Amino acid sequence: QVQLVESGGGLVQSGGSLRLSCVASGRAFSTYSVGWFRQAPGEDREFVSAINWNSASEYYKDFAKGRFTISRDNAKSTVYLQMNNLKPGDTAVYYCAADPRIVAGRAQSEYTYWGQGTQVTVSS
């Protein structure tokens, strides 16, 4: 069993930056792949980025390439999402998810454990 808690969201102006954190409690988190997803008001939840257990594999949705960076510190049981050059279209609740059986999956159905989300609001 793994519990995930996201933090780092907030209100930022267009062009600004935020770093989201996903802290895990539970056993063997260092062996889990982790994904970030987001859900804007009235929209379906969508994939943002994912990383495998040893950071050898990373994936980004097109809108995140060049602006967002995923990383992890297994000693701290934490995965980060650095978001730069934020745009109003990035406004959403951001969720992290984890699973030990996959390699940096990009589908929500691949993940077993989910956090409660953190709100990111980008003003124009």
PDB file of C-alpha atoms in Angstrom:
ATOM      1  CA  GLN A   1       0.000   0.000   0.000  1.00  0.00           C
ATOM      2  CA  VAL A   2       1.267   3.468  -0.943  1.00  0.00           C
ATOM      3  CA  GLN A   3      -0.190   6.830  -0.002  1.00  0.00           C
ATOM      4  CA  LEU A   4       0.588   9.818  -2.205  1.00  0.00           C
ATOM      5  CA  VAL A   5       0.384  13.494  -1.253  1.00  0.00           C
ATOM      6  CA  GLU A   6       0.856  16.266  -3.784  1.00  0.00           C
ATOM      7  CA  SER A   7       1.918  19.797  -2.912  1.00  0.00           C
ATOM      8  CA  GLY A   8       3.354  22.873  -4.553  1.00  0.00           C
ATOM      9  CA  GLY A   9       0.343  24.108  -6.443  1.00  0.00           C
ATOM     10  CA  GLY A  10      -0.874  27.667  -6.269  1.00  0.00           C
ATOM     11  CA  LEU A  11      -1.639  30.809  -8.197  1.00  0.00           C
ATOM     12  CA  VAL A  12       1.000  32.057 -10.611  1.00  0.00           C
ATOM     13  CA  GLN A  13       1.084  34.559 -13.451  1.00  0.00           C
ATOM     14  CA  SER A  14       1.508  33.514 -17.040  1.00  0.00           C
ATOM     15  CA  GLY A  15       5.182  32.815 -17.715  1.00  0.00           C
ATOM     16  CA  GLY A  16       5.848  31.864 -14.124  1.00  0.00           C
ATOM     17  CA  SER A  17       7.029  28.591 -12.616  1.00  0.00           C
ATOM     18  CA  LEU A  18       5.923  26.077 -10.030  1.00  0.00           C
ATOM     19  CA  ARG A  19       7.429  22.874  -8.726  1.00  0.00           C
ATOM     20  CA  LEU A  20       4.994  20.193  -7.719  1.00  0.00           C
ATOM     21  CA  SER A  21       5.985  17.463  -5.298  1.00  0.00           C
ATOM     22  CA  CYS A  22       4.511  14.018  -4.831  1.00  0.00           C
ATOM     23  CA  VAL A  23       5.562  12.465  -1.543  1.00  0.00           C
ATOM     24  CA  ALA A  24       4.914   8.801  -0.948  1.00  0.00           C
ATOM     25  CA  SER A  25       4.559   6.814   2.212  1.00  0.00           C
ATOM     26  CA  GLY A  26       4.667   3.084   2.242  1.00  0.00           C
ATOM     27  CA  ARG A  27       7.026   0.388   1.268  1.00  0.00           C
ATOM     28  CA  ALA A  28       9.277   0.104  -1.752  1.00  0.00           C
ATOM     29  CA  PHE A  29       8.255   3.357  -3.437  1.00  0.00           C
ATOM     30  CA  SER A  30      11.660   3.420  -5.108  1.00  0.00           C
ATOM     31  CA  THR A  31      10.494   0.533  -7.307  1.00  0.00           C
ATOM     32  CA  TYR A  32       7.336   2.314  -8.511  1.00  0.00           C
ATOM     33  CA  SER A  33       6.777   4.204 -11.720  1.00  0.00           C
ATOM     34  CA  VAL A  34       5.077   7.553 -11.177  1.00  0.00           C
ATOM     35  CA  GLY A  35       2.919   9.605 -13.473  1.00  0.00           C
ATOM     36  CA  TRP A  36       1.528  13.111 -13.336  1.00  0.00           C
ATOM     37  CA  PHE A  37      -1.937  13.793 -14.714  1.00  0.00           C
ATOM     38  CA  ARG A  38      -4.112  16.893 -14.733  1.00  0.00           C
ATOM     39  CA  GLN A  39      -7.772  17.740 -14.952  1.00  0.00           C
ATOM     40  CA  ALA A  40      -9.065  21.116 -16.005  1.00  0.00           C
ATOM     41  CA  PRO A  41     -12.629  22.226 -15.174  1.00  0.00           C
ATOM     42  CA  GLY A  42     -15.102  20.475 -17.419  1.00  0.00           C
ATOM     43  CA  GLU A  43     -12.402  18.368 -19.043  1.00  0.00           C
ATOM     44  CA  ASP A  44     -11.260  14.782 -18.769  1.00  0.00           C
ATOM     45  CA  ARG A  45      -8.138  14.012 -16.786  1.00  0.00           C
ATOM     46  CA  GLU A  46      -5.104  13.810 -19.078  1.00  0.00           C
ATOM     47  CA  PHE A  47      -1.566  12.539 -18.985  1.00  0.00           C
ATOM     48  CA  VAL A  48       1.238  15.035 -18.359  1.00  0.00           C
ATOM     49  CA  SER A  49       4.456  13.128 -17.662  1.00  0.00           C
ATOM     50  CA  ALA A  50       5.790   9.877 -16.225  1.00  0.00           C
ATOM     51  CA  ILE A  51       9.044   8.449 -14.909  1.00  0.00           C
ATOM     52  CA  ASN A  52      10.128   4.922 -14.163  1.00  0.00           C
ATOM     53  CA  TRP A  53      11.697   3.733 -10.921  1.00  0.00           C
ATOM     54  CA  ASN A  54      15.329   4.607 -11.730  1.00  0.00           C
ATOM     55  CA  SER A  55      14.696   7.664 -13.932  1.00  0.00           C
ATOM     56  CA  ALA A  56      15.905   5.803 -17.015  1.00  0.00           C
ATOM     57  CA  SER A  57      12.597   6.375 -18.809  1.00  0.00           C
ATOM     58  CA  GLU A  58      10.668   9.643 -18.957  1.00  0.00           C
ATOM     59  CA  TYR A  59       7.684  10.594 -21.062  1.00  0.00           C
ATOM     60  CA  TYR A  60       5.934  13.883 -21.674  1.00  0.00           C
ATOM     61  CA  LYS A  61       2.746  14.871 -23.388  1.00  0.00           C
ATOM     62  CA  ASP A  62       3.426  17.254 -26.261  1.00  0.00           C
ATOM     63  CA  PHE A  63       2.242  20.346 -24.375  1.00  0.00           C
ATOM     64  CA  ALA A  64       4.720  19.591 -21.580  1.00  0.00           C
ATOM     65  CA  LYS A  65       7.806  19.041 -23.722  1.00  0.00           C
ATOM     66  CA  GLY A  66      10.365  21.782 -23.249  1.00  0.00           C
ATOM     67  CA  ARG A  67       8.449  23.392 -20.375  1.00  0.00           C
ATOM     68  CA  PHE A  68       7.966  20.650 -17.758  1.00  0.00           C
ATOM     69  CA  THR A  69      10.584  18.371 -16.209  1.00  0.00           C
ATOM     70  CA  ILE A  70       9.880  15.285 -14.142  1.00  0.00           C
ATOM     71  CA  SER A  71      12.418  13.971 -11.658  1.00  0.00           C
ATOM     72  CA  ARG A  72      12.573  11.844  -8.561  1.00  0.00           C
ATOM     73  CA  ASP A  73      14.553  11.447  -5.354  1.00  0.00           C
ATOM     74  CA  ASN A  74      14.013   7.923  -4.122  1.00  0.00           C
ATOM     75  CA  ALA A  75      15.840   8.625  -0.881  1.00  0.00           C
ATOM     76  CA  LYS A  76      13.088  11.134  -0.107  1.00  0.00           C
ATOM     77  CA  SER A  77      10.285   9.064  -1.672  1.00  0.00           C
ATOM     78  CA  THR A  78       9.440  12.114  -3.748  1.00  0.00           C
ATOM     79  CA  VAL A  79       8.740  12.796  -7.396  1.00  0.00           C
ATOM     80  CA  TYR A  80       8.810  16.351  -8.721  1.00  0.00           C
ATOM     81  CA  LEU A  81       7.256  18.133 -11.649  1.00  0.00           C
ATOM     82  CA  GLN A  82       9.037  21.372 -12.477  1.00  0.00           C
ATOM     83  CA  MET A  83       6.767  23.539 -14.588  1.00  0.00           C
ATOM     84  CA  ASN A  84       8.168  26.579 -16.353  1.00  0.00           C
ATOM     85  CA  ASN A  85       6.651  29.160 -18.692  1.00  0.00           C
ATOM     86  CA  LEU A  86       3.201  28.362 -17.402  1.00  0.00           C
ATOM     87  CA  LYS A  87       0.188  29.359 -19.451  1.00  0.00           C
ATOM     88  CA  PRO A  88      -3.463  29.887 -18.542  1.00  0.00           C
ATOM     89  CA  GLY A  89      -4.227  26.619 -20.338  1.00  0.00           C
ATOM     90  CA  ASP A  90      -2.157  24.801 -17.705  1.00  0.00           C
ATOM     91  CA  THR A  91      -4.751  25.641 -15.077  1.00  0.00           C
ATOM     92  CA  ALA A  92      -5.946  22.352 -13.609  1.00  0.00           C
ATOM     93  CA  VAL A  93      -5.816  20.033 -10.645  1.00  0.00           C
ATOM     94  CA  TYR A  94      -2.609  18.036 -10.913  1.00  0.00           C
ATOM     95  CA  TYR A  95      -2.491  14.462  -9.652  1.00  0.00           C
ATOM     96  CA  CYS A  96       0.344  12.039  -9.156  1.00  0.00           C
ATOM     97  CA  ALA A  97      -0.131   8.313  -9.490  1.00  0.00           C
ATOM     98  CA  ALA A  98       2.105   5.326  -8.833  1.00  0.00           C
ATOM     99  CA  ASP A  99       2.303   1.655  -9.680  1.00  0.00           C
ATOM    100  CA  PRO A 100       5.016  -0.986  -9.228  1.00  0.00           C
ATOM    101  CA  ARG A 101       4.126  -3.082 -12.281  1.00  0.00           C
ATOM    102  CA  ILE A 102       4.576  -0.668 -15.165  1.00  0.00           C
ATOM    103  CA  VAL A 103       7.327   1.330 -16.825  1.00  0.00           C
ATOM    104  CA  ALA A 104       6.377   5.009 -16.853  1.00  0.00           C
ATOM    105  CA  GLY A 105       2.870   4.380 -18.114  1.00  0.00           C
ATOM    106  CA  ARG A 106       0.868   7.030 -19.894  1.00  0.00           C
ATOM    107  CA  ALA A 107      -2.634   5.698 -19.300  1.00  0.00           C
ATOM    108  CA  GLN A 108      -4.607   6.345 -16.142  1.00  0.00           C
ATOM    109  CA  SER A 109      -5.769   2.750 -16.065  1.00  0.00           C
ATOM    110  CA  GLU A 110      -2.194   1.588 -15.544  1.00  0.00           C
ATOM    111  CA  TYR A 111      -1.917   3.205 -12.137  1.00  0.00           C
ATOM    112  CA  THR A 112      -3.168   1.769  -8.874  1.00  0.00           C
ATOM    113  CA  TYR A 113      -2.377   4.502  -6.365  1.00  0.00           C
ATOM    114  CA  TRP A 114      -3.455   8.129  -6.669  1.00  0.00           C
ATOM    115  CA  GLY A 115      -3.040  11.300  -4.674  1.00  0.00           C
ATOM    116  CA  GLN A 116      -5.763  13.834  -3.923  1.00  0.00           C
ATOM    117  CA  GLY A 117      -4.393  16.465  -6.276  1.00  0.00           C
ATOM    118  CA  THR A 118      -3.050  19.993  -6.014  1.00  0.00           C
ATOM    119  CA  GLN A 119      -4.600  23.022  -7.717  1.00  0.00           C
ATOM    120  CA  VAL A 120      -2.552  25.009 -10.210  1.00  0.00           C
ATOM    121  CA  THR A 121      -4.020  28.288 -11.427  1.00  0.00           C
ATOM    122  CA  VAL A 122      -2.261  30.407 -14.038  1.00  0.00           C
ATOM    123  CA  SER A 123      -3.521  33.948 -14.535  1.00  0.00           C
ATOM    124  CA  SER A 124      -3.076  35.893 -17.756  1.00  0.00           C
TER     125      SER A 124
END
